[in-house]
mmCIF file of C-alpha atoms and ligand atoms in Angstrom:
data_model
loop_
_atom_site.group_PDB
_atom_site.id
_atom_site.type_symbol
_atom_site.label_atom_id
_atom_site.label_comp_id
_atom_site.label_asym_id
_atom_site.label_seq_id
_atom_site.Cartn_x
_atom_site.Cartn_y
_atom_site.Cartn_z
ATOM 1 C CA UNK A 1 0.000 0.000 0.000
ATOM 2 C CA UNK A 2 2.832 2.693 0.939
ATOM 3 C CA UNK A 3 4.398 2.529 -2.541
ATOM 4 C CA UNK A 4 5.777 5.304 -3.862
ATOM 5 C CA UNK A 5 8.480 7.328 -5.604
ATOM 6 C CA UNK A 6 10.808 6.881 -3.395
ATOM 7 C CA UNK A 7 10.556 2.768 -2.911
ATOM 8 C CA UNK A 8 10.331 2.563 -7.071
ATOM 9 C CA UNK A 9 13.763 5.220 -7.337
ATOM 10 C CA UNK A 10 15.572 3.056 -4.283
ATOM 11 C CA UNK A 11 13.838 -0.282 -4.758
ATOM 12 C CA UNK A 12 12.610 -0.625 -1.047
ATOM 13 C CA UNK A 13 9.697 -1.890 0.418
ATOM 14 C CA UNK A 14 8.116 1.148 2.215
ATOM 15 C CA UNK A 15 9.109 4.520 1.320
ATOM 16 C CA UNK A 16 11.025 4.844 4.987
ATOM 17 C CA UNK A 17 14.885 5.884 4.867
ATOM 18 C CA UNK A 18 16.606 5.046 8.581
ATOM 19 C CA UNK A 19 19.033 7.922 9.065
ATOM 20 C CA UNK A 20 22.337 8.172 9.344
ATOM 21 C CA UNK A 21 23.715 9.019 12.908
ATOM 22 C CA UNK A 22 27.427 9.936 13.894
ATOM 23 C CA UNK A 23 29.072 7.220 15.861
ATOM 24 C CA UNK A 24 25.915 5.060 16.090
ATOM 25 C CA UNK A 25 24.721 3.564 12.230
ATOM 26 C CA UNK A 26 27.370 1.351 12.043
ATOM 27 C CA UNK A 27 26.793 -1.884 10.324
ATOM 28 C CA UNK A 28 24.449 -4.006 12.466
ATOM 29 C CA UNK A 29 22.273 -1.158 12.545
ATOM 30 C CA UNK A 30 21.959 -0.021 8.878
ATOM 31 C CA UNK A 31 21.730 -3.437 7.711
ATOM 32 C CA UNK A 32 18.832 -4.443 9.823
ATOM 33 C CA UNK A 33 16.843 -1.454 9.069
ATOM 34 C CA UNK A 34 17.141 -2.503 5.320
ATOM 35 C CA UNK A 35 16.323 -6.214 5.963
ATOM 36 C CA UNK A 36 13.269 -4.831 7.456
ATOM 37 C CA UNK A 37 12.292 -3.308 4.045
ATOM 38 C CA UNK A 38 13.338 0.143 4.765
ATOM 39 C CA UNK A 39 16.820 1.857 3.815
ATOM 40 C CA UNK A 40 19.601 1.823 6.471
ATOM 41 C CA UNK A 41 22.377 4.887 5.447
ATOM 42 C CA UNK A 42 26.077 3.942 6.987
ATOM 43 C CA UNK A 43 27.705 7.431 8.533
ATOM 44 C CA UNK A 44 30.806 7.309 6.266
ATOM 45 C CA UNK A 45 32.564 9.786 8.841
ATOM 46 C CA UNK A 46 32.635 7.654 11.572
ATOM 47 C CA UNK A 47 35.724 5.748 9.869
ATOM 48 C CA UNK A 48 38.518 7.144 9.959
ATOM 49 C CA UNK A 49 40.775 5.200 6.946
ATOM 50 C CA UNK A 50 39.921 3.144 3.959
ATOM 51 C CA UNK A 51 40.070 -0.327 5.842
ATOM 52 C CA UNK A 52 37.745 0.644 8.326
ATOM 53 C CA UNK A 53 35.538 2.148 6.343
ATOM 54 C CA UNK A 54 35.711 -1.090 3.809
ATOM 55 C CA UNK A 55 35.808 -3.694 6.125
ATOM 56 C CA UNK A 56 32.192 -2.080 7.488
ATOM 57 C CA UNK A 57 30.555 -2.191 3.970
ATOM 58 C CA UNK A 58 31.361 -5.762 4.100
ATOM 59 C CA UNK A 59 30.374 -6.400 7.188
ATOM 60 C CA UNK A 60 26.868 -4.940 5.748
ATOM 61 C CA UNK A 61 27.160 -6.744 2.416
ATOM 62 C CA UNK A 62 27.643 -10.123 4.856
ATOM 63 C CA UNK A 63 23.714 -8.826 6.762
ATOM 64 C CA UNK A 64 22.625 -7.995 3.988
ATOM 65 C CA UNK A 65 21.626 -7.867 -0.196
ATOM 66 C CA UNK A 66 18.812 -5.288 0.295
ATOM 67 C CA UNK A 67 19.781 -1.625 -0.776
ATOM 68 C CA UNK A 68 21.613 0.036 1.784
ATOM 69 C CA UNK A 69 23.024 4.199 1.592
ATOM 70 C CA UNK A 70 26.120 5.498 2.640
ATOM 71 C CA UNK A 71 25.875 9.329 3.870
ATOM 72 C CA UNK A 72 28.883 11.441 3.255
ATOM 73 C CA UNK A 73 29.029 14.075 5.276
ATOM 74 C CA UNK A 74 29.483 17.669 3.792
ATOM 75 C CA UNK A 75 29.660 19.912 6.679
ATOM 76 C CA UNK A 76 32.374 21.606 7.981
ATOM 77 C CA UNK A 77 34.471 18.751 10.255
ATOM 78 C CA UNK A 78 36.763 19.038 12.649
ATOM 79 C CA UNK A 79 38.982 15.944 11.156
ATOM 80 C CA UNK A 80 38.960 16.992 7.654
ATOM 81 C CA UNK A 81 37.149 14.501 5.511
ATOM 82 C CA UNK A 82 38.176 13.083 1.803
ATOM 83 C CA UNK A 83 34.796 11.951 0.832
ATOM 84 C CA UNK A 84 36.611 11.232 -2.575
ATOM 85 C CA UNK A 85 37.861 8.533 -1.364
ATOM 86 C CA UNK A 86 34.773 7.465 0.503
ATOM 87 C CA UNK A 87 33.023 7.355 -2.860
ATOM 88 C CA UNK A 88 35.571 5.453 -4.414
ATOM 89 C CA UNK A 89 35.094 2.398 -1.587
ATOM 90 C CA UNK A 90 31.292 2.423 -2.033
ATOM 91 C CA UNK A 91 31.324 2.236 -5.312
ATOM 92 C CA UNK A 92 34.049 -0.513 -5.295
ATOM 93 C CA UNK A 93 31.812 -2.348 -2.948
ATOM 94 C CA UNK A 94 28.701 -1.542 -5.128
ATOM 95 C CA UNK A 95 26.735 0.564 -2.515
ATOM 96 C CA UNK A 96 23.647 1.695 -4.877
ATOM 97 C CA UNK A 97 22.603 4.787 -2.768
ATOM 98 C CA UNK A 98 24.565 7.958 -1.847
ATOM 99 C CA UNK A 99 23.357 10.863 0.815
ATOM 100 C CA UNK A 100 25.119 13.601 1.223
ATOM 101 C CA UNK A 101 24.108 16.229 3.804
ATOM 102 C CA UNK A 102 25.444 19.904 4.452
ATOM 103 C CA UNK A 103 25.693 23.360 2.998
ATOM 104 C CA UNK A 104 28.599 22.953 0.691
ATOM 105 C CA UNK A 105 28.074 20.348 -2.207
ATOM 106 C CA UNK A 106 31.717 20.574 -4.311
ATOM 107 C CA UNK A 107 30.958 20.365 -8.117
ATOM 108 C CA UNK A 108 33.727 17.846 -8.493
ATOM 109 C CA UNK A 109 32.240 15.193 -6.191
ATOM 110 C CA UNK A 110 28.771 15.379 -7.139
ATOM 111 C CA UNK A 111 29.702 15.001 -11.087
ATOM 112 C CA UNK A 112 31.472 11.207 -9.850
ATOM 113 C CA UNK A 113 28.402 10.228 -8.077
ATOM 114 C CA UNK A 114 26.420 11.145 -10.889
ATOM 115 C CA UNK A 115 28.382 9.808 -13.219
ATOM 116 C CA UNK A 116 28.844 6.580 -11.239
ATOM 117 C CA UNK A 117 25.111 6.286 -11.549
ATOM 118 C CA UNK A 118 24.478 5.495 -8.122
ATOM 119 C CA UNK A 119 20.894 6.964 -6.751
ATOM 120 C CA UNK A 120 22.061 10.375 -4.964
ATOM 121 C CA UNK A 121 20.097 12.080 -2.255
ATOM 122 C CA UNK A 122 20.757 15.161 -0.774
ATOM 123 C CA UNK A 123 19.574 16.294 2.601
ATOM 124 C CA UNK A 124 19.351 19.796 4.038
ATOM 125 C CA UNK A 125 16.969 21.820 6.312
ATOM 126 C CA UNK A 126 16.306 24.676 3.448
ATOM 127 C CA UNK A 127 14.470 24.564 0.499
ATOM 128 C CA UNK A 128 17.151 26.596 -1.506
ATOM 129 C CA UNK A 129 20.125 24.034 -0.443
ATOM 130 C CA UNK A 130 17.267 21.396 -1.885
ATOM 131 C CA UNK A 131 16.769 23.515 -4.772
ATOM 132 C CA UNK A 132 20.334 23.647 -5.365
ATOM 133 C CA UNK A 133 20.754 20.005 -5.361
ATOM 134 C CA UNK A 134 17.956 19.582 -8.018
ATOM 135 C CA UNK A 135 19.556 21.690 -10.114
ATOM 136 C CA UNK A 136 22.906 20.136 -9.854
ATOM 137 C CA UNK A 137 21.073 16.662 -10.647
ATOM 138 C CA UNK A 138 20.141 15.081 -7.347
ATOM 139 C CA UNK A 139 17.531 12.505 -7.852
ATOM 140 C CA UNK A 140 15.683 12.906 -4.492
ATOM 141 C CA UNK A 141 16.113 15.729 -1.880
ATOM 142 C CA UNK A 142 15.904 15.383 1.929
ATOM 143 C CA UNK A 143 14.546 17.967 4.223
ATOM 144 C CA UNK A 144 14.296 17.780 7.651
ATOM 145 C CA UNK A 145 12.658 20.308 10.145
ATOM 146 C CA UNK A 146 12.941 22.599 13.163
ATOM 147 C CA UNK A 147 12.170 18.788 15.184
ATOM 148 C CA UNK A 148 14.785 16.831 13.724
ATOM 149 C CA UNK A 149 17.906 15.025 15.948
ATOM 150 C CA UNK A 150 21.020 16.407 14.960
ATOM 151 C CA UNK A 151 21.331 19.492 12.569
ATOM 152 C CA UNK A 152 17.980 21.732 12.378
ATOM 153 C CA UNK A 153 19.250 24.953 10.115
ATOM 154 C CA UNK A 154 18.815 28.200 10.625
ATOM 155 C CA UNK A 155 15.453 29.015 10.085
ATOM 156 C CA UNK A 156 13.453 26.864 12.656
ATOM 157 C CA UNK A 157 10.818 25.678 9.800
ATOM 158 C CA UNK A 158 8.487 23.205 11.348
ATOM 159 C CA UNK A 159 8.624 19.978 9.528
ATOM 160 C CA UNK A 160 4.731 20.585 9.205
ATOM 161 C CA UNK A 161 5.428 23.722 6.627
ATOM 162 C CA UNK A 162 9.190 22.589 5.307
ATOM 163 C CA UNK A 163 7.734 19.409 3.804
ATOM 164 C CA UNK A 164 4.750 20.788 1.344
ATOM 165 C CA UNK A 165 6.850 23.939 0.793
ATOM 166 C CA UNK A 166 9.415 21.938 -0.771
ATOM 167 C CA UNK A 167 7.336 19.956 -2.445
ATOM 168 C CA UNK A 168 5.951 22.841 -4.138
ATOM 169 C CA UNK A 169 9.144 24.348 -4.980
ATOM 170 C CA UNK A 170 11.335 21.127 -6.457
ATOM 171 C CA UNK A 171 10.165 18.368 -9.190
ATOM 172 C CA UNK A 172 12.122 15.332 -7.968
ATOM 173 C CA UNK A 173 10.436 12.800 -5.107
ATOM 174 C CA UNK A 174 10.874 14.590 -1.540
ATOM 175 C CA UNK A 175 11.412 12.713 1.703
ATOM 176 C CA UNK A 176 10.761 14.684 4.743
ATOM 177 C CA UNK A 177 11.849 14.251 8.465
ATOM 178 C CA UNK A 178 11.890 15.630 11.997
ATOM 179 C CA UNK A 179 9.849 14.284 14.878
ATOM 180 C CA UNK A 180 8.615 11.311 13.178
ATOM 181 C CA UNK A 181 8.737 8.016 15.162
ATOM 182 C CA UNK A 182 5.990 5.994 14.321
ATOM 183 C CA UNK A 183 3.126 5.457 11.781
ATOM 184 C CA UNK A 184 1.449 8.850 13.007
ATOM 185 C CA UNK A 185 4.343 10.734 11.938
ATOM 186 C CA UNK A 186 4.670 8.624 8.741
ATOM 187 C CA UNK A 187 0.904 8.926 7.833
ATOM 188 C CA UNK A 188 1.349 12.556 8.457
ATOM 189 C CA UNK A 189 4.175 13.462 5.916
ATOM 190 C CA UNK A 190 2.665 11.165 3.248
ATOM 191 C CA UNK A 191 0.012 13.031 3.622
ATOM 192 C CA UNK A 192 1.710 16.358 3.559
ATOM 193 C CA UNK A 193 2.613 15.118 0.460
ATOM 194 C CA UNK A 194 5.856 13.637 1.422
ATOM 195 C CA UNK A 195 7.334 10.555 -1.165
ATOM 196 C CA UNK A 196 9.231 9.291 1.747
ATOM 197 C CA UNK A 197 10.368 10.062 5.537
ATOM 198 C CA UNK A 198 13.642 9.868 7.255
ATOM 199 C CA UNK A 199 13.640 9.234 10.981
ATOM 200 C CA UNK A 200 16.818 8.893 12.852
ATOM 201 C CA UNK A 201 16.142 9.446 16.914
ATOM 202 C CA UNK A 202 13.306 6.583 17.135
ATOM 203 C CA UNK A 203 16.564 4.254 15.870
ATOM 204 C CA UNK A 204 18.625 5.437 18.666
ATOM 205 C CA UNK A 205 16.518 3.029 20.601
ATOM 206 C CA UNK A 206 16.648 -0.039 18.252
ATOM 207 C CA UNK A 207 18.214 -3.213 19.938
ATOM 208 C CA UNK A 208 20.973 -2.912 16.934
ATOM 209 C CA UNK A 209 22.392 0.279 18.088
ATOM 210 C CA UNK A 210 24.425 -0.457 20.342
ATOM 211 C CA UNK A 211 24.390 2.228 22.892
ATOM 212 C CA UNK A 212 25.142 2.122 26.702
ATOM 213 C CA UNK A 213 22.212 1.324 29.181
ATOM 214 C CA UNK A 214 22.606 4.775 30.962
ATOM 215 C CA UNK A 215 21.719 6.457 27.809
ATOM 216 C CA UNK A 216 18.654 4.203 26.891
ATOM 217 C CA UNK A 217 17.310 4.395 30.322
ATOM 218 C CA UNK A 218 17.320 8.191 29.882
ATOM 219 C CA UNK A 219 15.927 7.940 26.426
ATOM 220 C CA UNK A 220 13.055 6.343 27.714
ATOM 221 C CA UNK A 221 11.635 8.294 30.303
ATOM 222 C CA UNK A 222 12.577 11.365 28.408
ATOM 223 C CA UNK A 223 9.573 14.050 27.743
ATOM 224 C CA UNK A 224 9.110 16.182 24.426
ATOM 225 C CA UNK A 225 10.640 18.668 26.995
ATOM 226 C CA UNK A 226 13.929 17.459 27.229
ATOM 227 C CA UNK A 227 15.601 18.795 24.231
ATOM 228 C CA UNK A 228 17.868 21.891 23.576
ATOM 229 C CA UNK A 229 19.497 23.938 20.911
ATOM 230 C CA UNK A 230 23.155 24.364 20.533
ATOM 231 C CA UNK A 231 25.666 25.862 18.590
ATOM 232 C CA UNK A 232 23.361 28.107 17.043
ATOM 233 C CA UNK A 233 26.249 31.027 17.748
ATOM 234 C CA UNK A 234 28.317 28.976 15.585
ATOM 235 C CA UNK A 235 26.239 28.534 12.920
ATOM 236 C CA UNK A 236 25.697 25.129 12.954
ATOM 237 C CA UNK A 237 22.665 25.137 15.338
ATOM 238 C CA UNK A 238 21.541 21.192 16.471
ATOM 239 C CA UNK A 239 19.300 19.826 18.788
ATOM 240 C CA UNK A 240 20.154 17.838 21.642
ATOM 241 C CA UNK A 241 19.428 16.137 24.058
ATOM 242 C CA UNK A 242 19.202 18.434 27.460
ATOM 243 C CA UNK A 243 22.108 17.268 29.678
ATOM 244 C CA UNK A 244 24.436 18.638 31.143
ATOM 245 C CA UNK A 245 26.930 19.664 28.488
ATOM 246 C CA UNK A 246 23.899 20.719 26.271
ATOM 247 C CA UNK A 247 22.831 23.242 28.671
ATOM 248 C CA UNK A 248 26.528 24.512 28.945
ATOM 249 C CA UNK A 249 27.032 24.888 25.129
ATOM 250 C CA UNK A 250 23.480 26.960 25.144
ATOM 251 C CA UNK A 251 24.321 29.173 27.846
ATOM 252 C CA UNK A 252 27.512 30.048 25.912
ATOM 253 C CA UNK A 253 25.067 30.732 22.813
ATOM 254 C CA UNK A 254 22.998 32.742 24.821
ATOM 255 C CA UNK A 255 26.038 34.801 25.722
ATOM 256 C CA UNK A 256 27.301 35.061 21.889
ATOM 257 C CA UNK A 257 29.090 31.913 21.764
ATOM 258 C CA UNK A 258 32.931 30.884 21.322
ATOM 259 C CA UNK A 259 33.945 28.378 19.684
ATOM 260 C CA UNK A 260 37.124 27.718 21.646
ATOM 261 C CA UNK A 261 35.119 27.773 24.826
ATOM 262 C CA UNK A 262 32.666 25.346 23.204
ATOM 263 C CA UNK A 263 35.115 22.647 21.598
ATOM 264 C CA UNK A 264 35.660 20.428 24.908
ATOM 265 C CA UNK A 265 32.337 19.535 24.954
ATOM 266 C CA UNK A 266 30.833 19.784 21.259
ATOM 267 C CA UNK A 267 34.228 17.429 19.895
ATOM 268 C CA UNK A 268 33.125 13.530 18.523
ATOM 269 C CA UNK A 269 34.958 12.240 21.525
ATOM 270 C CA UNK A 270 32.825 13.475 24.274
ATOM 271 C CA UNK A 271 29.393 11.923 22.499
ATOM 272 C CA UNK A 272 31.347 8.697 22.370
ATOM 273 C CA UNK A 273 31.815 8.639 25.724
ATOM 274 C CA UNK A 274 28.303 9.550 26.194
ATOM 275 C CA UNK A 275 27.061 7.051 23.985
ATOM 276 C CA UNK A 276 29.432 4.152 24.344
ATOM 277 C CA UNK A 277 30.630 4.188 28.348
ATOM 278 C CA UNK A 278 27.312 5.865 29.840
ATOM 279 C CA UNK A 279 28.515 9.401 30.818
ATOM 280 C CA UNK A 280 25.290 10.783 30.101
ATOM 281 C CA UNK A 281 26.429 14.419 30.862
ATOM 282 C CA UNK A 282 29.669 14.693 29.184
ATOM 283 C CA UNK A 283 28.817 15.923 25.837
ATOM 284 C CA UNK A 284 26.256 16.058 23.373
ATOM 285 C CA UNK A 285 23.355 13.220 23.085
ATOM 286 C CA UNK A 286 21.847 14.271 19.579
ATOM 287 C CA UNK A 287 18.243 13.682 19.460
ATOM 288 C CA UNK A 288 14.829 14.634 18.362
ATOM 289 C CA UNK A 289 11.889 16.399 19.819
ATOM 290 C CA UNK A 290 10.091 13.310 19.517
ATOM 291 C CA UNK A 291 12.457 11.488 22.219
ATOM 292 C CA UNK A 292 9.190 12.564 24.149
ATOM 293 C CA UNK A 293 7.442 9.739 22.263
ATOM 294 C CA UNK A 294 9.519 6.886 22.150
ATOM 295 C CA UNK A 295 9.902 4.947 25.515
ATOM 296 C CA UNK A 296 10.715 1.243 24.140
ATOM 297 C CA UNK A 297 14.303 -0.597 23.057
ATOM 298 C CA UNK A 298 13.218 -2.556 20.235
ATOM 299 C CA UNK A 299 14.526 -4.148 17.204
ATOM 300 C CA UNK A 300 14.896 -2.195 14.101
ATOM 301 C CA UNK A 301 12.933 -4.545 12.333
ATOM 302 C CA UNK A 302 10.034 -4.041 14.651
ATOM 303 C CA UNK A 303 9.909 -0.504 15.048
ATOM 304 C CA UNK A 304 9.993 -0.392 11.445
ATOM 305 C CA UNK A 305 6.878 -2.628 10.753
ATOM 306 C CA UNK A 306 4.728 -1.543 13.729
ATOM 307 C CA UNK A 307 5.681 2.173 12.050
ATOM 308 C CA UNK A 308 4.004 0.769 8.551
ATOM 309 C CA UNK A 309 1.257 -1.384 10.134
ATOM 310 C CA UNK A 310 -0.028 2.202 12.139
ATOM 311 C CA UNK A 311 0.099 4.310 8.610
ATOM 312 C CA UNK A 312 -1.567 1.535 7.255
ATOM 313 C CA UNK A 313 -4.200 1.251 10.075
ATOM 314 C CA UNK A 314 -4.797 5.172 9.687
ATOM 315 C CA UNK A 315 -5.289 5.491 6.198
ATOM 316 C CA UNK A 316 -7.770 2.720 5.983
ATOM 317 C CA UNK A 317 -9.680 4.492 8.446
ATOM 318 C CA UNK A 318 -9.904 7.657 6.857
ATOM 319 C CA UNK A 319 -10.522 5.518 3.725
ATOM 320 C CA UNK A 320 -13.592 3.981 5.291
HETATM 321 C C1 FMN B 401 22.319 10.900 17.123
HETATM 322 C C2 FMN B 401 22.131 11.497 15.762
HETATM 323 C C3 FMN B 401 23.240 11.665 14.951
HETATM 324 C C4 FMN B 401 23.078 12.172 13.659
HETATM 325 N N1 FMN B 401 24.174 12.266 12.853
HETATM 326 C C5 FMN B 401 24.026 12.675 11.574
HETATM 327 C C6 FMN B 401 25.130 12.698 10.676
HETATM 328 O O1 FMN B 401 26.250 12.349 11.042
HETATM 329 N N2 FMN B 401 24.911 13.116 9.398
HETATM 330 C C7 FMN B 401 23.679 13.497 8.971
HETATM 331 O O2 FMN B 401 23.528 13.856 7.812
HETATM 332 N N3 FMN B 401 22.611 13.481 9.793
HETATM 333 C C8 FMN B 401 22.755 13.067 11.069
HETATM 334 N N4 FMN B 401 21.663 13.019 11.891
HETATM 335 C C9 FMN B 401 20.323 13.382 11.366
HETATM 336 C C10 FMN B 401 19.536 12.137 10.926
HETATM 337 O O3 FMN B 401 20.177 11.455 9.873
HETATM 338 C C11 FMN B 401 18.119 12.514 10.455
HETATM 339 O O4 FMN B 401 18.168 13.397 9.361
HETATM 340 C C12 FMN B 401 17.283 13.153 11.565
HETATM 341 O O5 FMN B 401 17.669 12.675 12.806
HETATM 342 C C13 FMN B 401 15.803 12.898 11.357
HETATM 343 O O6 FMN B 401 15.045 13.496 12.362
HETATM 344 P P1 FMN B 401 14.567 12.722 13.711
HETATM 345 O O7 FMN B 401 15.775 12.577 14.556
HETATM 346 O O8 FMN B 401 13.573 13.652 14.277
HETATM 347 O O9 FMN B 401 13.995 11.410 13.306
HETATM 348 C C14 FMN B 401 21.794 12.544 13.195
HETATM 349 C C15 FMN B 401 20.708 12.387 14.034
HETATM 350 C C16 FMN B 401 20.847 11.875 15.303
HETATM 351 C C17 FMN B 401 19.634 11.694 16.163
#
């Protein structure tokens, strides 16, 4: 019943793409969201060579032979990034579906992935970044909203009004995101007029990701509440999860921000740390608005198809 552009153009069972998160869509994860008929997208920037970064793809290829995306990351990094070479290892492996995500999208890499003839998405939280990517050939565009885990833009655009404005202003299949993390949230951006959603956050909670118990316990009990902005002073405002780093980095936005001040506790390491050995307060915990809705560890697989079973349940009731 969900069919549309987006599962014909990446040849998926439901028009759902799984999201890629720093640190935490590592193999495990992004292959079992595509088993489950969705797309899983690998974050490319969490490797930090060519081995590593191969040796994952085939640790995905051994999960498994469903479509799977690798995101390459396009924002400014603090370890610079060749995603060159990054697109030379997925296509060597055969990877069908590229993301990239950012501001900047360098003329020279997007000509070799469209000349490689991989599927390329683009993902941004603007409509003229989408537009931009249309132009330059992209065949689906991303947008995600004010809502979103991770990197929300500058403009605070609800997901509600980024999704049918974009549709309006682009002619290539749209997938919109922010705050979804069930079937409501799918039913309702299909029926903004959405070809597909991204979700991310919900994912933070699948069995697969393999995150410490500290952080899942907080997860869980977490209310719509409990998020923050940072970085905003920086320009490269995200939403997080409100701990006590988070509340640190926005007081120092609030104040007109430094990004030497900010660095100890916005740098990869102190997430990991968070993430992987429980320090829940050390640094930044990336996460949606919709944390406030999600209160179950579950595998991907399941979250997925209780997601698609819901949409279903709601269309057929407006239906009848
Ligand atoms: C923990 C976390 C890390 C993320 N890391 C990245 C990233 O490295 N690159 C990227 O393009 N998007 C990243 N995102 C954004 C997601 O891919 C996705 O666009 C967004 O989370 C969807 O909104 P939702 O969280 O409300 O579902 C991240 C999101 C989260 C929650």
């Amino acid at each position: 019943m969900l069919k549309t552009a987006i599962t014909d153009l990446l040849n998926i069972e439901y028009p759902i793409v799984g999201g890629a998160m720093m640190f935490l869509s590592r193999a495990r994860l992004v292959a079992a969201i595509s088993e489950a008929g969705a797309v899983g997208v690998l974050a490319s920037a969490i490797y930090k060579n060519r081995e590593e970064f191969r040796d994952e793809l085939k640790k995905i290829k051994d999960l498994t032979d469903k479509p799977v995306a690798v995101n390459l990351c396009l924002f400014p990094m603090i370890r610079p990034i060749d995603n060159q070479d990054y697109l030379d290892i997925l296509l060597e492996e055969g990877i069908p579906i590229v993301e990239t995500s950012g501001h900047e999208l360098p003329e020279d890499l997007v000509n070799n992935i469209k000349s490689s003839g991989v599927k390329w998405m683009h993902k941004s939280a603007a409509i003229r970044h989408a537009q931009r990517a249309e132009r330059m050939g992209a065949d689906a565009l991303t947008v995600v909203g004010y809502e979103n885990g991770g990197a929300t833009g500058k403009y605070d655009i609800t997901t509600m009004v980024l999704v049918p404005a974009t549709k309006e202003a682009v002619n290539v299949p749209v997938i919109g995101g922010g705050g979804v993390v069930d079937g409501r949230g799918l039913a309702a951006l299909l029926a903004l007029g959405a070809d597909g959603v991204i979700f991310a956050s919900r994912l933070v909670l699948a069995e697969e990701c393999e995150i410490h118990e500290n952080v899942r316990k907080k997860l869980c009990e977490a209310s719509i509440y409990d998020t923050t902005l940072v970085m905003r002073s920086i320009g490269a405002t995200h939403r997080a999860f409100k701990n006590e780093a988070a509340l640190k980095v926005h007081e120092m936005d609030e104040k007109g921000g430094n990004l030497e001040e900010m660095l100890p506790l916005i740098v990869g390491a102190q997430s990991e740390k968070v993430y992987f050995d429980g320090e829940t307060d050390v640094g930044m915990n990336y996460i949606s608005q919709g944390v406030g809705l999600m209160n179950e560890v579950k595998p991907a697989a399941e979250i997925i198809h209780d997601m698609v079973e819901q949409a279903e349940g709601i269309f057929k009731n407006f239906s009848s």
